[in-house]
Amino acid sequence: MKNVETILSEREKILGRIREALKVSAPPPGSHDETSAHSTTESPASHAREWLPSVGESSAEQFALFTKNAADLKADFQLLASRAELPAALKKIANDEKWSRFASHGGELSNFASASLGLPVLETDKGYDVQEMEKCDAGITECDALIAQTGGVVVTTRSAGGRALSVLPPHHIVIARREQLVADLPAAFALLQQKYAANYPSMISFITGPSRTGDIERILVLGAHGPKKLTIFCF
Amino acid sequence: MSFVSEFKTRASEKSRDLRHRSVIRTALRSYEVVRDKRKAAFQSWESARQAAAETKWEAINHLDEHLVALTSKLEARGTKVHWASNGVQAREIISQILRDKKARTIIKSKAMTSEEIHLNHALEKEGFTVVESDLGEFIVQLRHEPPYHIVFPSMHLTRGEIKDLFQKELGDAPSDSPEELTMVARRVMRQKYITADVGFTGGNFAIAETGMISITENEGNARLTAALPKTMITLMGIEKVLPRFSDLALFLPMLATAGAGQPMTCYNTMYSGPRQPGECDGPEEWHVILLDNRRTELLADAEQRDSLHCIRCGACLNVCPIFRNVGGHTYGTTYSGPVGAVITPHLRGLQDWKHLSNASSLCGACTEACPVKIDLHHHLLQNRRNASASEPAFFERLAYKIFAFVASRPVLWSFAKKFGRLTQPLQRLVTGGVIDPARQWTKTRDLPPIAPESFKEWWAKRKESQAE
């Protein structure tokens, strides 16, 4: 019981110090400046869309932007004409990289992808052995969205087979539908909120390119700890 | 040695170290180029800065409400939230969790708060094995030194030095190529994620609305740290809150742009609990520790409260002419550069750390670079003012009193000028030396000669000659 009391009192002590400190108000930023960016009734960041990098109007423009951004990030983006093209494209990668096994999760698109490979597969859905996943050559997942503005994808524990599947195997393959492309970051957050607000997955991850580091002389190296390669198939 | 004399010694060593200068200059020049390119891609970087400043203002000026909301949301999904007033308490909470879990190995992703409370040292003393997984942090851990920079911990080292280090400490360094060296670290770390008992992370943002902690990283090491070990611990300063989930749509790209000139950091991950029912992996337990450690003292200073808006992007360090010359380790603080000079006196004592506020040219480059518009260079001035008000420097005051006395009396002033002209040639003989009375000035600068004729004398002469 003593432990619980200390925790409670530390919390109250810190909150007490905060409340005491906030009795003196601090001037809002730019309050001397007449051109404040927003009205007082809405959140300051609610116009973020107008300030972030522009994304174009049409879906074609946004696909072109996603393609360019993904290439800048050194991700491989393959826009397929139809789902029927996926098995061949996927097999090509598996052959080139000499996959012997891969990991995936249950889902309409990921099941379709897995079935087309004909290789041993580790399914994560009902729990899995981490050492086994570590031996996999790739992780195949679905996603929640592609973001034109950043060239990245959004995955969650629910859409992408847990926390490790999209980051432990050395090659992460994302399978997405064309209608999953959203224009920008505000749209991606709105989508997540609309989809999950009642019960969020315990992890939501915005993945923008394959894992990287610049910690040695600021020189870019791919595959620091996460996947060395990120391939995004979309149809 | 006092903190100030240590600072001066290291600063004069580092600013003369040509190798250090060239390493830092190369690293930061490329930073500026890519950052400016990313900033230019924004439709309005300035409006985004203003909105970010206003959002953080709202968060910090209602900090109590946001922390209460954050905590109750986190707890509702099974996260254990702890509160720590200082480093001792935070370390004790962490050790207790490790003992309860009978843990031996802890894998860590980058967390400046853990540097702030000197966690690794304390845990190692208790017999735990602590592994830093971020490549830069791993390198400085092998060197037994603190991170050089809050974002780029090993920025001061060349690939050759890192190769030698890996060879010596790991017995594995195929070449000095950054690619191969990175792969060495990847191999070393791979099994450690899987076998570690506890994963430890920091936090970049805490979302009050949804009860989430957002972690920004490029390498994927934090993702793995938060995925594989059975227990996860997150240590975070209380100032990290943002009111709304959607605020991240603005803050994530701004942090990436200001911090490293990236459009987005590779992984931005929001955690809202330990493994939930129906999920196939993730930690069984998640402990979040909210750290005060004198942040509430900074909060109480309304004038400098906005320095709690800091998102630790490191932009002010990168552009600071002082940081670029003296380097990160010279500061002797967890947080270096302009923001470190502003907040350290509040976190660790004004009189001991006031010298950092004098190590500034007041050029304002930091204020201009700050993505959340912290008024950094004015805060440096305010620290100087506060330091001299709380403990005036006796000799400085005496010197100015004497100066004021002489300067306000024409007879004394004119005598002082004549006396100066006569004695300055003598001072020349000892200039810069130990017996030079003006040594503090002359050891690094020239003392200009006093003019042979003052304006007043010249004017008097001129009038005389006109009268003739």
XYZ file of C-alpha atoms in Angstrom, chain A residues 14, chain B residues 82-90 113-114 116-117 235-239 289-295 335:
27
model
C 3.699 17.489 -9.669
C 4.261 6.604 -12.868
C 5.169 10.142 -11.831
C 8.709 11.142 -10.894
C 9.608 14.509 -9.397
C 13.325 13.996 -9.983
C 15.953 11.686 -11.400
C 16.382 9.713 -8.191
C 12.692 8.803 -8.147
C 12.657 7.934 -11.852
C 15.588 11.950 -20.667
C 17.571 8.835 -19.735
C 19.332 13.539 -18.124
C 18.871 11.158 -15.169
C 10.458 7.709 -19.844
C 9.294 11.129 -20.950
C 9.359 14.736 -19.749
C 5.986 16.156 -18.707
C 6.280 18.911 -21.327
C 7.119 7.409 -16.407
C 6.343 11.126 -16.480
C 9.402 13.092 -15.389
C 9.334 16.569 -13.840
C 12.999 17.055 -12.795
C 12.556 20.838 -12.339
C 10.560 21.383 -15.505
C 21.040 19.496 -23.615
